[in-house]
Coordinates of C-alpha atoms and ligand atoms in Angstrom, one line a residue:
M75 CA 42.2 92.0 -45.5
V76 CA 43.0 89.0 -47.6
W77 CA 39.3 88.8 -48.5
D78 CA 39.4 92.4 -49.7
T79 CA 42.6 91.8 -51.7
L80 CA 41.1 88.7 -53.3
R81 CA 37.9 90.7 -54.2
A82 CA 40.0 93.5 -55.7
H83 CA 42.1 90.9 -57.7
H84 CA 38.9 89.4 -59.0
A85 CA 37.5 92.8 -60.0
A86 CA 40.7 93.5 -61.9
T87 CA 40.8 90.2 -63.8
A88 CA 37.1 89.2 -64.1
E89 CA 36.8 90.4 -67.7
R90 CA 39.8 88.6 -69.2
R91 CA 39.4 85.3 -71.0
F92 CA 41.2 82.7 -68.9
E93 CA 41.7 80.6 -71.9
T94 CA 44.5 83.0 -72.8
L95 CA 46.4 82.0 -69.6
L96 CA 46.4 78.4 -70.6
D97 CA 49.6 76.9 -71.9
T98 CA 51.5 73.7 -71.1
A99 CA 53.1 75.3 -68.0
R100 CA 49.8 76.3 -66.6
A101 CA 48.3 72.9 -67.3
A102 CA 51.0 71.4 -65.2
D103 CA 51.1 74.1 -62.5
F104 CA 47.3 74.2 -62.1
S105 CA 46.8 70.5 -61.5
A106 CA 47.9 68.2 -58.8
T107 CA 47.8 64.5 -58.1
A108 CA 47.1 62.2 -55.1
G109 CA 48.2 58.7 -55.9
D110 CA 46.7 57.9 -59.4
M111 CA 44.1 60.7 -59.2
V112 CA 44.5 64.1 -60.8
L113 CA 42.7 67.3 -60.2
D114 CA 42.9 69.8 -63.0
Y115 CA 41.8 73.4 -62.2
A116 CA 43.6 75.1 -65.1
K117 CA 40.3 75.9 -66.7
T118 CA 39.5 78.6 -64.2
N119 CA 40.3 82.3 -63.9
I120 CA 42.5 81.6 -60.9
D121 CA 46.0 82.8 -61.6
A122 CA 49.2 82.4 -59.5
A123 CA 48.4 85.6 -57.6
A124 CA 44.9 84.6 -56.8
R125 CA 46.1 81.2 -55.7
D126 CA 48.7 82.7 -53.3
L127 CA 46.0 84.9 -51.8
L128 CA 43.7 81.9 -51.4
F129 CA 46.5 79.9 -49.7
A130 CA 47.0 83.0 -47.5
L131 CA 43.4 82.7 -46.5
L132 CA 43.9 79.1 -45.5
D133 CA 46.9 80.2 -43.4
Q134 CA 45.1 83.2 -41.9
T135 CA 42.1 81.1 -40.8
G136 CA 44.3 78.4 -39.3
V137 CA 43.3 75.5 -41.5
A138 CA 46.5 73.5 -40.8
A139 CA 46.1 73.8 -37.0
K140 CA 42.4 72.9 -37.2
R141 CA 43.2 70.0 -39.5
E142 CA 45.6 68.6 -36.9
A143 CA 43.0 69.2 -34.2
M144 CA 40.5 67.2 -36.2
F145 CA 42.8 64.3 -36.8
T146 CA 44.0 64.2 -33.2
G147 CA 40.5 64.1 -31.6
A148 CA 40.0 67.6 -30.3
A149 CA 36.4 68.6 -29.9
I150 CA 36.2 70.8 -33.0
N151 CA 32.4 70.2 -33.2
E152 CA 32.1 73.0 -30.6
T153 CA 28.3 73.4 -30.5
E154 CA 27.9 69.7 -29.7
G155 CA 31.1 69.4 -27.7
R156 CA 32.4 66.4 -29.8
A157 CA 35.4 65.3 -31.7
V158 CA 35.2 64.8 -35.4
L159 CA 36.9 61.5 -36.1
H160 CA 35.4 59.7 -39.1
T161 CA 39.0 59.5 -40.2
A162 CA 39.6 57.0 -37.3
L163 CA 37.1 54.6 -39.0
R164 CA 39.6 54.2 -41.9
N165 CA 42.8 54.5 -39.9
L166 CA 43.5 50.8 -40.6
D167 CA 47.1 50.8 -39.6
G168 CA 47.8 54.4 -38.7
G169 CA 48.3 53.9 -34.9
P170 CA 46.4 55.2 -31.9
V171 CA 43.8 58.0 -32.1
M172 CA 43.1 59.5 -28.7
V173 CA 39.8 60.9 -27.5
D174 CA 39.7 62.2 -23.9
G175 CA 42.9 60.3 -23.1
A176 CA 41.8 56.9 -24.5
D177 CA 42.8 55.2 -27.8
V178 CA 39.6 54.7 -29.9
M179 CA 41.3 52.4 -32.4
P180 CA 40.9 49.0 -30.6
D181 CA 37.1 49.5 -30.6
V182 CA 37.0 50.8 -34.2
L183 CA 39.0 47.7 -35.4
A184 CA 37.0 45.3 -33.2
T185 CA 33.7 46.6 -34.7
L186 CA 35.2 46.4 -38.2
A187 CA 36.1 42.8 -37.5
R188 CA 32.6 42.0 -36.2
M189 CA 31.1 43.6 -39.3
A190 CA 33.3 41.5 -41.5
D191 CA 32.3 38.4 -39.7
F192 CA 28.6 39.2 -40.0
A193 CA 28.9 40.3 -43.6
G194 CA 30.9 37.2 -44.5
S195 CA 28.3 35.0 -42.8
V196 CA 25.5 36.6 -44.7
R197 CA 27.4 36.3 -47.9
D198 CA 28.3 32.6 -47.4
G199 CA 24.9 31.6 -46.2
S200 CA 25.8 30.7 -42.6
I201 CA 23.5 33.6 -41.4
R202 CA 20.2 32.6 -43.0
G203 CA 16.6 33.6 -43.1
Q204 CA 13.8 31.2 -42.1
G205 CA 13.5 30.4 -45.8
G206 CA 17.2 29.9 -46.6
A207 CA 20.2 32.0 -47.5
I208 CA 19.7 35.8 -47.5
T209 CA 18.8 37.0 -51.0
D210 CA 17.9 40.6 -50.2
V211 CA 19.2 43.2 -47.8
V212 CA 16.9 46.2 -47.0
N213 CA 18.8 49.1 -45.4
I214 CA 16.3 51.4 -43.7
G215 CA 17.8 54.8 -42.8
I216 CA 17.7 58.4 -44.0
G217 CA 20.2 61.2 -44.6
G218 CA 23.7 60.0 -43.8
S219 CA 22.3 56.6 -42.8
D220 CA 21.1 56.1 -46.4
L221 CA 22.8 58.3 -48.9
G222 CA 26.3 57.0 -48.2
P223 CA 25.6 53.3 -48.5
A224 CA 23.1 53.8 -51.3
M225 CA 25.5 55.9 -53.3
A226 CA 28.5 53.5 -52.7
V227 CA 26.6 50.3 -53.5
K228 CA 25.6 51.8 -56.8
A229 CA 29.1 53.2 -57.5
L230 CA 30.6 49.8 -56.9
A231 CA 28.1 47.8 -58.8
P232 CA 30.8 46.0 -60.8
Y233 CA 32.1 44.6 -57.5
H234 CA 28.7 43.6 -56.1
D235 CA 28.7 39.9 -55.7
G236 CA 26.6 39.6 -52.5
P237 CA 22.8 39.6 -52.0
R238 CA 20.7 42.3 -53.6
C239 CA 20.6 45.6 -51.6
H240 CA 17.7 47.9 -51.3
F241 CA 17.5 51.3 -49.6
V242 CA 14.4 52.7 -48.0
S243 CA 14.6 56.2 -46.6
N244 CA 11.4 58.2 -47.2
V245 CA 8.5 58.1 -44.8
D246 CA 6.3 58.1 -47.9
P247 CA 4.9 54.6 -47.8
A248 CA 5.4 54.4 -51.5
D249 CA 9.1 53.9 -50.8
I250 CA 9.0 50.9 -48.5
A251 CA 6.0 49.3 -50.3
A252 CA 7.9 49.3 -53.6
V253 CA 11.0 47.7 -52.0
L254 CA 9.1 45.1 -49.9
R255 CA 7.1 44.0 -53.0
Q256 CA 10.4 42.8 -54.5
C257 CA 11.5 40.8 -51.4
D258 CA 10.7 37.5 -49.9
P259 CA 10.4 38.0 -46.1
A260 CA 11.8 34.5 -45.4
T261 CA 15.1 35.4 -47.1
T262 CA 15.4 39.1 -46.3
L263 CA 17.7 40.8 -43.9
V264 CA 16.5 44.2 -42.6
I265 CA 19.2 46.6 -41.4
V266 CA 17.9 49.5 -39.4
A267 CA 20.5 52.2 -39.8
S268 CA 20.1 55.2 -37.5
K269 CA 22.8 56.9 -35.5
T270 CA 20.3 58.2 -33.0
F271 CA 17.6 55.4 -33.4
T272 CA 15.0 58.1 -32.9
T273 CA 14.6 59.4 -36.5
I274 CA 10.8 59.3 -37.2
E275 CA 11.1 58.2 -40.8
T276 CA 13.5 55.4 -40.0
M277 CA 11.6 54.1 -37.0
T278 CA 8.3 54.2 -38.8
N279 CA 9.7 52.2 -41.7
A280 CA 11.5 49.8 -39.4
R281 CA 8.2 49.0 -37.6
T282 CA 6.5 48.6 -41.0
A283 CA 9.2 46.1 -42.1
Q284 CA 9.0 44.3 -38.8
A285 CA 5.2 43.8 -39.2
W286 CA 5.6 42.7 -42.8
M287 CA 8.1 40.1 -41.8
A288 CA 6.2 38.9 -38.8
Q289 CA 3.3 37.8 -41.1
S290 CA 5.4 34.9 -42.3
V291 CA 8.6 34.7 -40.2
S292 CA 8.4 33.4 -36.6
D293 CA 11.7 34.9 -35.4
T294 CA 12.0 38.3 -37.0
G295 CA 14.9 39.2 -34.7
A296 CA 17.0 36.7 -36.5
Q297 CA 16.6 38.7 -39.7
F298 CA 17.1 42.2 -38.3
A299 CA 20.3 44.1 -37.5
A300 CA 20.9 47.6 -36.2
L301 CA 23.6 50.2 -36.8
S302 CA 23.5 52.9 -34.2
T303 CA 25.2 54.8 -31.4
A304 CA 22.1 54.1 -29.1
A305 CA 22.4 50.6 -27.7
D306 CA 19.6 51.1 -25.2
K307 CA 17.2 52.0 -28.0
T308 CA 18.2 49.2 -30.3
A309 CA 17.6 46.8 -27.4
A310 CA 14.2 48.4 -26.7
F311 CA 13.3 47.8 -30.4
G312 CA 14.1 44.1 -29.9
I313 CA 17.3 43.7 -31.8
D314 CA 19.8 41.3 -30.1
P315 CA 23.1 43.0 -29.1
S316 CA 25.0 40.5 -31.2
R317 CA 23.4 42.1 -34.2
V318 CA 23.9 45.6 -33.2
F319 CA 27.0 47.5 -34.6
G320 CA 27.7 50.6 -32.6
F321 CA 29.8 53.6 -33.2
A322 CA 30.7 56.7 -31.2
D323 CA 29.2 60.1 -31.2
W324 CA 32.3 61.5 -32.8
V325 CA 31.1 60.1 -36.1
G326 CA 28.7 62.6 -37.8
G327 CA 25.8 61.1 -39.6
R328 CA 26.9 62.3 -43.0
Y329 CA 30.4 61.0 -42.3
S330 CA 29.4 57.6 -41.1
L331 CA 29.7 55.4 -44.2
W332 CA 33.1 54.2 -43.2
G333 CA 31.9 52.3 -40.1
P334 CA 28.7 50.3 -39.3
I335 CA 26.5 52.4 -41.5
G336 CA 28.6 50.9 -44.4
L337 CA 27.4 47.4 -43.5
S338 CA 25.1 47.0 -46.5
L339 CA 28.0 48.0 -48.7
M340 CA 30.2 45.5 -47.0
I341 CA 27.6 42.7 -47.6
A342 CA 27.3 43.8 -51.2
I343 CA 31.0 43.9 -52.1
G344 CA 32.6 41.8 -49.4
P345 CA 34.9 42.7 -46.5
E346 CA 38.1 42.7 -48.6
A347 CA 36.7 45.2 -51.1
F348 CA 35.3 47.2 -48.2
R349 CA 38.8 47.4 -46.7
A350 CA 40.1 48.6 -50.1
F351 CA 37.5 51.3 -49.9
L352 CA 38.7 52.3 -46.5
R353 CA 42.3 52.3 -47.7
G354 CA 41.5 54.7 -50.5
A355 CA 40.0 57.1 -47.9
Q356 CA 42.9 56.6 -45.6
A357 CA 45.3 57.4 -48.5
M358 CA 43.5 60.7 -49.0
D359 CA 43.7 61.4 -45.3
V360 CA 47.4 60.9 -45.3
H361 CA 47.7 63.1 -48.4
F362 CA 45.5 65.8 -46.9
R363 CA 47.4 65.9 -43.7
A364 CA 50.9 66.1 -45.3
A365 CA 50.8 67.7 -48.7
D366 CA 51.7 71.4 -49.3
W367 CA 48.7 73.5 -50.3
H368 CA 50.0 73.5 -53.9
E369 CA 49.8 69.7 -54.1
N370 CA 46.9 69.2 -51.7
L371 CA 43.8 68.0 -53.6
P372 CA 41.2 68.8 -50.8
A373 CA 42.7 72.2 -50.1
L374 CA 42.8 73.0 -53.9
L375 CA 39.3 71.9 -54.4
A376 CA 38.3 74.0 -51.4
V377 CA 40.1 77.2 -52.6
V378 CA 38.5 76.8 -56.1
G379 CA 35.1 76.5 -54.4
I380 CA 35.8 79.6 -52.2
W381 CA 37.0 81.6 -55.2
H382 CA 33.9 80.8 -57.2
N383 CA 31.3 81.1 -54.4
Q384 CA 32.7 83.8 -52.2
I385 CA 34.8 85.9 -54.5
C386 CA 33.1 85.5 -57.9
G387 CA 29.7 85.3 -56.3
Y388 CA 28.5 82.2 -58.2
P389 CA 25.7 80.8 -56.0
T390 CA 25.8 77.2 -57.1
R391 CA 28.2 74.5 -58.3
A392 CA 27.4 71.5 -60.4
V393 CA 28.9 68.1 -59.8
L394 CA 28.9 66.2 -63.1
P395 CA 30.2 62.6 -62.9
Y396 CA 30.9 61.1 -66.3
D397 CA 30.5 57.8 -64.6
N398 CA 27.0 56.5 -64.5
N399 CA 27.6 54.4 -61.4
L400 CA 28.2 57.7 -59.5
N401 CA 24.7 58.8 -60.3
R402 CA 23.9 59.2 -56.5
L403 CA 27.1 61.2 -55.9
P404 CA 25.4 64.6 -56.4
A405 CA 22.7 63.7 -53.8
Y406 CA 25.3 62.4 -51.4
L407 CA 27.3 65.6 -51.8
Q408 CA 24.2 67.7 -51.3
Q409 CA 24.0 66.4 -47.8
L410 CA 27.8 66.4 -47.2
E411 CA 28.3 70.0 -48.4
M412 CA 25.0 71.7 -47.7
E413 CA 24.2 70.2 -44.3
S414 CA 27.8 70.9 -43.3
N415 CA 28.3 74.4 -44.6
G416 CA 24.8 75.8 -45.0
K417 CA 24.9 77.9 -41.9
G418 CA 24.4 81.6 -41.2
V419 CA 26.1 81.7 -37.8
A420 CA 29.8 81.8 -37.2
M421 CA 31.5 79.5 -34.7
D422 CA 31.5 82.2 -32.1
G423 CA 27.7 82.7 -32.4
T424 CA 27.8 86.0 -34.4
D425 CA 26.2 86.4 -37.8
L426 CA 28.4 84.9 -40.6
P427 CA 29.9 87.9 -42.3
R428 CA 29.8 86.2 -45.7
A429 CA 27.6 83.9 -47.8
S430 CA 27.2 80.3 -46.5
G431 CA 28.3 77.5 -48.8
P432 CA 26.8 77.1 -52.3
V433 CA 23.9 75.1 -53.6
V434 CA 25.3 71.8 -54.9
W435 CA 23.6 69.9 -57.6
G436 CA 24.2 67.7 -60.6
E437 CA 23.5 64.6 -62.6
P438 CA 25.7 62.2 -64.5
G439 CA 26.9 63.0 -68.0
T440 CA 26.0 62.5 -70.7
N441 CA 22.4 62.6 -69.4
G442 CA 22.7 66.2 -68.1
Q443 CA 23.9 67.3 -71.5
H444 CA 20.4 66.7 -72.8
A445 CA 18.7 68.5 -69.9
F446 CA 20.2 71.4 -68.0
Y447 CA 23.5 72.0 -69.9
Q448 CA 21.7 74.5 -72.1
L449 CA 21.6 76.8 -69.0
I450 CA 25.2 76.1 -68.1
H451 CA 26.4 77.1 -71.6
Q452 CA 24.1 79.9 -72.5
G453 CA 22.2 81.0 -69.3
T454 CA 23.0 84.4 -67.9
G455 CA 24.5 83.1 -64.7
V456 CA 27.7 81.2 -64.3
V457 CA 27.7 77.6 -62.9
P458 CA 31.2 76.3 -62.0
C459 CA 31.3 72.7 -62.9
E460 CA 33.1 69.7 -61.4
F461 CA 33.6 66.9 -63.8
L462 CA 34.6 63.4 -62.7
V463 CA 35.8 60.8 -65.2
A464 CA 37.6 57.5 -65.2
A465 CA 40.1 56.4 -67.9
R466 CA 38.4 53.0 -68.0
G467 CA 35.0 51.6 -67.3
H468 CA 34.4 48.0 -66.3
E469 CA 32.7 46.9 -69.6
D470 CA 35.8 45.9 -71.5
D471 CA 33.8 44.7 -74.5
L472 CA 32.2 48.1 -74.7
H473 CA 35.3 50.2 -74.3
H474 CA 34.4 52.2 -77.4
Q475 CA 31.4 53.6 -75.6
H476 CA 33.6 54.5 -72.7
Q477 CA 35.8 56.4 -75.0
L478 CA 32.8 58.3 -76.3
L479 CA 31.8 59.1 -72.7
V480 CA 35.3 60.5 -72.1
A481 CA 35.3 62.6 -75.2
N482 CA 32.0 64.1 -74.1
C483 CA 33.3 65.0 -70.7
L484 CA 36.4 66.7 -72.1
A485 CA 34.3 68.4 -74.8
Q486 CA 32.1 70.0 -72.2
S487 CA 34.9 71.6 -70.2
E488 CA 36.5 72.8 -73.4
A489 CA 33.2 74.2 -74.7
L490 CA 32.5 76.0 -71.4
M491 CA 35.9 77.6 -71.6
R492 CA 36.2 78.4 -75.3
G493 CA 32.6 79.2 -76.2
R494 CA 31.8 80.3 -79.7
N495 CA 32.0 84.0 -80.7
L496 CA 29.7 85.8 -83.2
D497 CA 32.1 85.4 -86.1
E498 CA 32.3 81.7 -85.6
A499 CA 28.6 81.4 -85.2
L500 CA 28.1 83.4 -88.4
A501 CA 30.5 81.2 -90.3
S502 CA 28.8 78.1 -89.1
I503 CA 25.5 79.0 -90.7
A504 CA 26.5 81.3 -93.5
D505 CA 25.4 78.7 -96.1
K506 CA 21.9 78.7 -94.6
F507 CA 20.9 82.3 -93.9
T508 CA 21.6 85.8 -95.3
G509 CA 21.4 89.4 -94.2
D510 CA 19.5 90.2 -90.9
E511 CA 18.3 86.7 -90.6
L512 CA 21.8 85.4 -90.6
D513 CA 22.8 87.8 -87.9
R514 CA 19.7 87.0 -85.8
Q515 CA 20.2 83.3 -86.1
A516 CA 23.9 83.6 -85.4
R517 CA 23.3 85.4 -82.1
H518 CA 21.3 82.4 -80.8
R519 CA 24.3 80.2 -81.5
V520 CA 26.9 82.3 -79.6
F521 CA 28.4 80.8 -76.5
T522 CA 30.1 83.3 -74.2
G523 CA 32.5 80.7 -72.9
N524 CA 34.9 81.8 -70.2
R525 CA 33.0 79.5 -67.8
P526 CA 35.1 77.7 -65.3
S527 CA 35.3 74.0 -64.5
V528 CA 37.6 71.5 -62.7
T529 CA 38.1 67.9 -63.7
I530 CA 38.9 65.0 -61.4
A531 CA 40.2 62.1 -63.3
Y532 CA 41.2 58.6 -62.1
P533 CA 42.1 55.3 -63.8
Q534 CA 38.9 53.4 -62.9
L535 CA 36.2 53.6 -60.2
T536 CA 37.5 50.9 -57.9
P537 CA 36.6 50.6 -54.2
F538 CA 40.0 52.3 -53.4
V539 CA 39.3 55.2 -55.8
L540 CA 35.7 55.7 -54.5
G541 CA 37.2 56.0 -51.0
Q542 CA 39.6 58.6 -52.3
I543 CA 36.9 60.6 -53.9
I544 CA 34.6 60.7 -50.9
A545 CA 37.4 61.6 -48.5
L546 CA 38.5 64.3 -51.0
Y547 CA 35.1 65.9 -50.8
E548 CA 34.9 65.5 -47.0
H549 CA 38.1 67.3 -46.5
R550 CA 37.2 70.0 -49.0
V551 CA 34.1 70.6 -46.9
F552 CA 36.3 70.8 -43.8
V553 CA 38.6 73.4 -45.3
E554 CA 35.8 75.5 -46.7
G555 CA 34.0 75.4 -43.3
V556 CA 37.2 76.6 -41.5
V557 CA 37.7 79.4 -44.0
L558 CA 34.0 80.5 -43.7
G559 CA 34.4 80.4 -39.9
L560 CA 31.5 78.1 -39.2
N561 CA 31.0 74.7 -37.6
S562 CA 30.6 72.1 -40.4
Y563 CA 29.7 69.3 -38.0
D564 CA 26.3 70.2 -36.4
Q565 CA 22.9 70.5 -38.2
W566 CA 20.6 72.5 -36.1
G567 CA 18.8 73.7 -39.2
V568 CA 17.0 70.4 -39.6
E569 CA 15.3 70.6 -36.2
L570 CA 12.5 73.1 -36.6
G571 CA 10.8 71.3 -39.4
K572 CA 11.0 68.0 -37.4
E573 CA 9.4 69.7 -34.4
L574 CA 6.6 71.2 -36.4
A575 CA 5.9 68.0 -38.2
T576 CA 5.5 66.2 -34.9
A577 CA 3.0 68.9 -33.8
L578 CA 1.1 68.8 -37.1
Q579 CA 0.7 65.0 -37.3
P580 CA -2.4 65.0 -34.9
V581 CA -3.8 68.0 -36.8
V582 CA -3.5 66.3 -40.1
E583 CA -5.1 63.1 -38.6
G584 CA -8.0 65.3 -37.3
R585 CA -7.2 64.5 -33.7
A586 CA -6.3 68.1 -32.9
G587 CA -7.6 71.5 -34.0
L588 CA -6.0 74.2 -36.1
D589 CA -5.6 76.7 -33.3
G590 CA -2.5 78.7 -33.7
K591 CA -1.8 77.6 -37.2
D592 CA -1.3 80.3 -39.9
A593 CA -4.1 80.8 -42.4
S594 CA -2.1 79.2 -45.3
T595 CA -1.3 76.1 -43.4
A596 CA -4.9 75.9 -42.1
A597 CA -6.3 76.2 -45.6
L598 CA -3.9 73.5 -46.9
V599 CA -4.9 71.1 -44.1
G600 CA -8.5 71.8 -44.9
F601 CA -8.0 71.0 -48.6
L602 CA -6.1 67.8 -47.9
Q603 CA -8.7 66.7 -45.3
R604 CA -11.6 67.3 -47.7
N605 CA -9.6 65.1 -50.2
G606 CA -9.1 62.2 -47.9
V607 CA -5.8 62.7 -46.0
Ligands
F6P110 O1 18.9 65.3 -41.3 C1 19.4 65.4 -40.1 C2 20.1 64.1 -39.7 O2 20.4 64.2 -38.3 C3 21.3 63.8 -40.5 O3 22.4 64.5 -40.1 C4 21.5 62.4 -40.4 O4 22.3 61.8 -41.3 C5 20.0 61.9 -40.5 O5 19.3 62.9 -39.9 C6 19.7 60.6 -40.0 O6 19.9 60.5 -38.6 P1 20.0 59.1 -37.9 O7 21.1 58.3 -38.4 O8 20.2 59.5 -36.4 O9 18.7 58.4 -38.1

């Protein structure tokens, strides 16, 4: 019912120019803050009536009750029978969190303390390699065991005062070869990051790294650590339990950066800065749990997403950080959002009666401006944009460049909204062309405008703020998942490809025949074999 009313409201208002709604009152009303962070969604076609309907959708689908169920350890990941408690990993002083009648916080805090001890020892040189203090850390993991720490280490580059950090994820040998070439095995720490400790890419790369190190290091175990829920498998791999940092199965892979999977980040920026990162996320958790929908940043970001994807039918959204150190954020969010909400089956096993979540993509500004923004401004489809921008960078002596960056960010959302009509286009080139040619040239310079965007602004990309940003997006995914009626916390859709790859490996290697393979796959195997695979 609310869905239908929303669609009718959209149909009735779709043609208006939302710029005409915008005045000082709307700018204040259609923005909200959490701590120092502001979310501005005034440059959308959402009006007060649409917003009320979207909030009604949150109420109708029980978002508040499910939010409480998540924070209190209920098994909301129903297809895997698990709680969803990454929030416990940053619940630094928030009291007990119960799962199956037991408080999980003592274990969480003990593991955090062990991580801090280990990271501190690597940083101060008391944990050493055979050749001296650790100079390079190689994190081997994929998906959530790679994207989170890789994104965050880059994002917090101004705070990076520990050893160099490298990230190897792809089974393509080009990835690990390029990293190992830069490292001295005698001063390298390898962290094998895998929740399950079975992921083929990670285990293959881990064995390659082990063999590389064994060529010149007598005790490779002293230069390996593991981050996993599978203590039996880390032991079988030969990693001493004192160097294994475990976590529970209620931490999903793409939500695991806050605990052991964040070890490389902690080594890079130090335990104190890592705690500030957790505190930022915890602050967003507290905000998400308590704030009214009108003030609730994750809920607002979610309803804007639902409006654009489900109601307006825009199939993608672009994440555009005007913050170069967030250059891996779009890739991180691709896993967070698309692995979570890219599903065609509802929680109860029936077909999802609506589209699954949108395609998420993006690049940092201003680079994207010189690449795909042409389509965003003048393409026939609409791409809702999410801009992120800091008031200050970290390069005080180059603040004028930061101001130019900010001006570009604000100019893009303004341009998307205002556009340029034919009269303005004609006027802009009237001194260069006349007659039909003037008209033809002007038409190429028209921007339809009326294209929506939101802007997330914050004072500076500190560890605390990065924690806020990631938790904001995590909770947005949660809200959207509840409204869509699906389980955001499993990922069965990645399984089939894995199974088929395992079956195809002996075929590619020539140890098994092509029986049962489709003609296209068989022909491709033939081509690759004739060319030396
Ligand atoms: O791609 C599927 C997936 O299970 C992700 O959810 C996860 O982040 C990734 O693989 C890596 O898994 P693991 O940490 O168990 O190696």
